[in-house]
Amino acid sequence: MGEAPAFYVDDMQRNFSNGLDLKLKGFETFVVIGNKTYVIGGTDDPTSVGIRILNNLTGEWVVPTILGTKPKALKGHSCVRLNKDRILIIAHNSKSDESVWFLEVDTQFVRDQKNIFGTEVVAWSKGVIGNTERPVVISGPSGVGKGTLINMLMNDYPTMFGFSVSHTTRAPREKEQNGVHYHFTKHNVMEEEIKSGKFLEFAAVHGNLYGTSVEAVDVVADAGKRCILDIDVQGARSVRASSLDAIFIFVCPPSFEELENRLRARGTETQEQIQKRLRNAKAELEEGRTSGIFDHILVNDDLEACYERLKNILGIRESSNAAQKTSSKVFDLPTDLSLSKVDEKVIINCGPAEQKVVLDLSSIKGGAPGRTRGLDLYAVDHLTENVHGCDY
Ligand code: ADP
Ligand code: 5GP
């Protein structure tokens, strides 16, 4: 049999479930995982999504630290326990591309954050329908040509790629625009934001702070584009250890002399800054080649030839420009729906008409603090869909 569905609050369940007095209010629902009962939607304000957790053994309530991007409002939702790590939440009365949310309660990210915060932690992650390609992390020493290659990709395939706009404490160069090339910020502001969990990764590079915010990656995923991150080797290492399932590419110069020539010819740094960047380049090149972080090493000798190799790695054919992804169909989900889980699929039973929509979770990737990608959503004729073991 499939797993028991989570409970949507109705009058019978409002105050009593599983022998526990939950005193559920308004739009609250609950899911039991192990010895804990997670109550979702738990604030007096129905437009704000709170979480409270009951320890079923001791009867104690805890309000956890809530991380990730949470839904703005859940005026009615259904939820189901997916496994011991996470809960699936489907918002009622919404467009299907806005309706799928995950509450992570025991993933690696949540366990790490519990150690950092020393509190109970849960983390929201929004579900993205459809299969955008894996994000691309591009690293390499300053002046090697990362920005040039990324610009070529973005110009040739503007609907396919989106750039993750990093935060930095360094001063803008002449032609750089705030919010386009970087989010330029102050050191103390960025430090505070790092503490509050805003960044997927961050590092001190050439004497300044640089970091990729969770939001920078999410806005690209939400636009259905493949995200490109231009980050240093330390950042690449952090992303490797995160939930972002990316391709890692390291760009090398043909020689150290050529790197120096390019950096000087670019003319954007002072003599002192160039020296610092060249000193750091030695260690970066060594790490790039030997650390095992990178899936591909690209030598940027002839620019056009290197660009062709990059496109090959990314699986871009000349026809790719025209062959844009067909976006998944968007459904209107009603106010009245229930969920049943069968293996790695969740059947969304939609209201009196009994239309069924299947959410296939077999290829999910990513997760908090970013989006959960790789979801497939499709309507089925309930007479033909194989839903054996489903308990509705
Ligand atoms: P990065 O983003 O890695 O710091 P840039 O893309 O800014 O490097 O490139 C540094 C300089 O080198 C720029 O002036 C750029 O035009 C030039 N450049 C990039 N690739 C090549 C190449 N293959 N051959 C010669 N010059 C290049
Ligand atoms: P620049 O100052 O030349 O724009 O960038 C200097 C270095 O910082 C480059 O190696 C670039 O890849 C790296 N960098 C840019 N943004 C980020 C970021 O968000 N995180 C990390 N870790 N490095 C970054």
mmCIF file of N, CA, C and O and ligand atoms in Angstrom, residues 140-149 230 258 262-263 265-266 300-303, ligand 1:
data_model
loop_
_atom_site.group_PDB
_atom_site.id
_atom_site.type_symbol
_atom_site.label_atom_id
_atom_site.label_comp_id
_atom_site.label_asym_id
_atom_site.label_seq_id
_atom_site.Cartn_x
_atom_site.Cartn_y
_atom_site.Cartn_z
ATOM 1 N N GLY A 140 38.180 29.698 -12.625
ATOM 2 C CA GLY A 140 39.478 29.846 -13.289
ATOM 3 C C GLY A 140 40.092 31.147 -12.812
ATOM 4 O O GLY A 140 39.394 32.008 -12.275
ATOM 5 N N PRO A 141 41.398 31.314 -12.997
ATOM 6 C CA PRO A 141 42.053 32.520 -12.486
ATOM 7 C C PRO A 141 41.552 33.785 -13.164
ATOM 8 O O PRO A 141 41.054 33.731 -14.290
ATOM 9 N N SER A 142 41.698 34.877 -12.472
ATOM 10 C CA SER A 142 41.276 36.174 -12.995
ATOM 11 C C SER A 142 42.014 36.460 -14.303
ATOM 12 O O SER A 142 43.230 36.270 -14.388
ATOM 13 N N GLY A 143 41.268 36.862 -15.325
ATOM 14 C CA GLY A 143 41.862 37.223 -16.609
ATOM 15 C C GLY A 143 41.939 36.092 -17.607
ATOM 16 O O GLY A 143 42.362 36.288 -18.748
ATOM 17 N N VAL A 144 41.493 34.896 -17.218
ATOM 18 C CA VAL A 144 41.628 33.744 -18.115
ATOM 19 C C VAL A 144 40.602 33.791 -19.258
ATOM 20 O O VAL A 144 40.789 33.150 -20.293
ATOM 21 N N GLY A 145 39.486 34.537 -19.043
ATOM 22 C CA GLY A 145 38.478 34.643 -20.104
ATOM 23 C C GLY A 145 37.120 34.066 -19.737
ATOM 24 O O GLY A 145 36.280 33.841 -20.619
ATOM 25 N N LYS A 146 36.857 33.853 -18.448
ATOM 26 C CA LYS A 146 35.559 33.284 -18.024
ATOM 27 C C LYS A 146 34.409 34.191 -18.452
ATOM 28 O O LYS A 146 33.439 33.747 -19.049
ATOM 29 N N GLY A 147 34.557 35.477 -18.095
ATOM 30 C CA GLY A 147 33.492 36.435 -18.416
ATOM 31 C C GLY A 147 33.253 36.518 -19.910
ATOM 32 O O GLY A 147 32.102 36.590 -20.367
ATOM 33 N N THR A 148 34.336 36.472 -20.683
ATOM 34 C CA THR A 148 34.218 36.562 -22.146
ATOM 35 C C THR A 148 33.428 35.362 -22.675
ATOM 36 O O THR A 148 32.503 35.524 -23.488
ATOM 37 N N LEU A 149 33.771 34.161 -22.206
ATOM 38 C CA LEU A 149 33.078 32.949 -22.673
ATOM 39 C C LEU A 149 31.614 32.962 -22.240
ATOM 40 O O LEU A 149 30.712 32.605 -23.009
ATOM 41 N N ASP A 230 29.776 32.153 -12.184
ATOM 42 C CA ASP A 230 31.201 32.472 -12.356
ATOM 43 C C ASP A 230 31.760 32.691 -10.957
ATOM 44 O O ASP A 230 31.575 33.747 -10.361
ATOM 45 N N GLU A 258 50.687 34.391 -20.758
ATOM 46 C CA GLU A 258 49.504 34.842 -21.490
ATOM 47 C C GLU A 258 48.427 35.340 -20.513
ATOM 48 O O GLU A 258 47.743 36.327 -20.781
ATOM 49 N N ARG A 262 46.808 39.086 -20.592
ATOM 50 C CA ARG A 262 45.360 39.368 -20.693
ATOM 51 C C ARG A 262 44.888 40.258 -19.554
ATOM 52 O O ARG A 262 44.093 41.175 -19.751
ATOM 53 N N LEU A 263 45.411 39.943 -18.371
ATOM 54 C CA LEU A 263 44.997 40.715 -17.200
ATOM 55 C C LEU A 263 45.439 42.181 -17.344
ATOM 56 O O LEU A 263 44.668 43.108 -17.073
ATOM 57 N N ALA A 265 46.163 43.673 -20.246
ATOM 58 C CA ALA A 265 45.501 44.284 -21.414
ATOM 59 C C ALA A 265 44.061 44.683 -21.079
ATOM 60 O O ALA A 265 43.528 45.633 -21.657
ATOM 61 N N ARG A 266 43.455 43.967 -20.145
ATOM 62 C CA ARG A 266 42.069 44.310 -19.782
ATOM 63 C C ARG A 266 42.019 45.706 -19.152
ATOM 64 O O ARG A 266 41.040 46.437 -19.320
ATOM 65 N N ASN A 300 41.820 27.889 -22.476
ATOM 66 C CA ASN A 300 41.346 28.989 -23.321
ATOM 67 C C ASN A 300 42.522 29.568 -24.090
ATOM 68 O O ASN A 300 43.120 30.569 -23.708
ATOM 69 N N ASP A 301 42.865 28.875 -25.189
ATOM 70 C CA ASP A 301 43.943 29.375 -26.052
ATOM 71 C C ASP A 301 43.306 30.242 -27.132
ATOM 72 O O ASP A 301 43.215 31.442 -26.997
ATOM 73 N N ASP A 302 42.842 29.580 -28.212
ATOM 74 C CA ASP A 302 42.109 30.336 -29.220
ATOM 75 C C ASP A 302 40.658 30.466 -28.735
ATOM 76 O O ASP A 302 40.013 29.463 -28.418
ATOM 77 N N LEU A 303 40.166 31.687 -28.674
ATOM 78 C CA LEU A 303 38.853 31.935 -28.052
ATOM 79 C C LEU A 303 37.730 31.149 -28.731
ATOM 80 O O LEU A 303 36.923 30.484 -28.067
HETATM 81 P P1 ADP B 1 37.894 36.683 -16.425
HETATM 82 O O1 ADP B 1 36.405 36.871 -16.485
HETATM 83 O O2 ADP B 1 38.279 35.244 -16.379
HETATM 84 O O3 ADP B 1 38.557 37.486 -15.373
HETATM 85 P P2 ADP B 1 37.855 38.103 -18.970
HETATM 86 O O4 ADP B 1 36.772 37.406 -19.692
HETATM 87 O O5 ADP B 1 37.571 39.466 -18.426
HETATM 88 O O6 ADP B 1 38.503 37.197 -17.828
HETATM 89 O O7 ADP B 1 39.084 38.172 -19.973
HETATM 90 C C1 ADP B 1 40.261 38.894 -19.653
HETATM 91 C C2 ADP B 1 40.799 39.551 -20.917
HETATM 92 O O8 ADP B 1 41.284 38.556 -21.807
HETATM 93 C C3 ADP B 1 39.742 40.343 -21.670
HETATM 94 O O9 ADP B 1 40.288 41.540 -22.136
HETATM 95 C C4 ADP B 1 39.366 39.415 -22.826
HETATM 96 O O10 ADP B 1 38.955 40.153 -23.954
HETATM 97 C C5 ADP B 1 40.657 38.667 -23.089
HETATM 98 N N1 ADP B 1 40.506 37.295 -23.588
HETATM 99 C C6 ADP B 1 39.598 36.374 -23.189
HETATM 100 N N2 ADP B 1 39.792 35.203 -23.848
HETATM 101 C C7 ADP B 1 40.848 35.395 -24.671
HETATM 102 C C8 ADP B 1 41.536 34.553 -25.619
HETATM 103 N N3 ADP B 1 41.207 33.287 -25.830
HETATM 104 N N4 ADP B 1 42.582 35.084 -26.280
HETATM 105 C C9 ADP B 1 42.960 36.374 -26.079
HETATM 106 N N5 ADP B 1 42.354 37.218 -25.219
HETATM 107 C C10 ADP B 1 41.303 36.731 -24.512
#
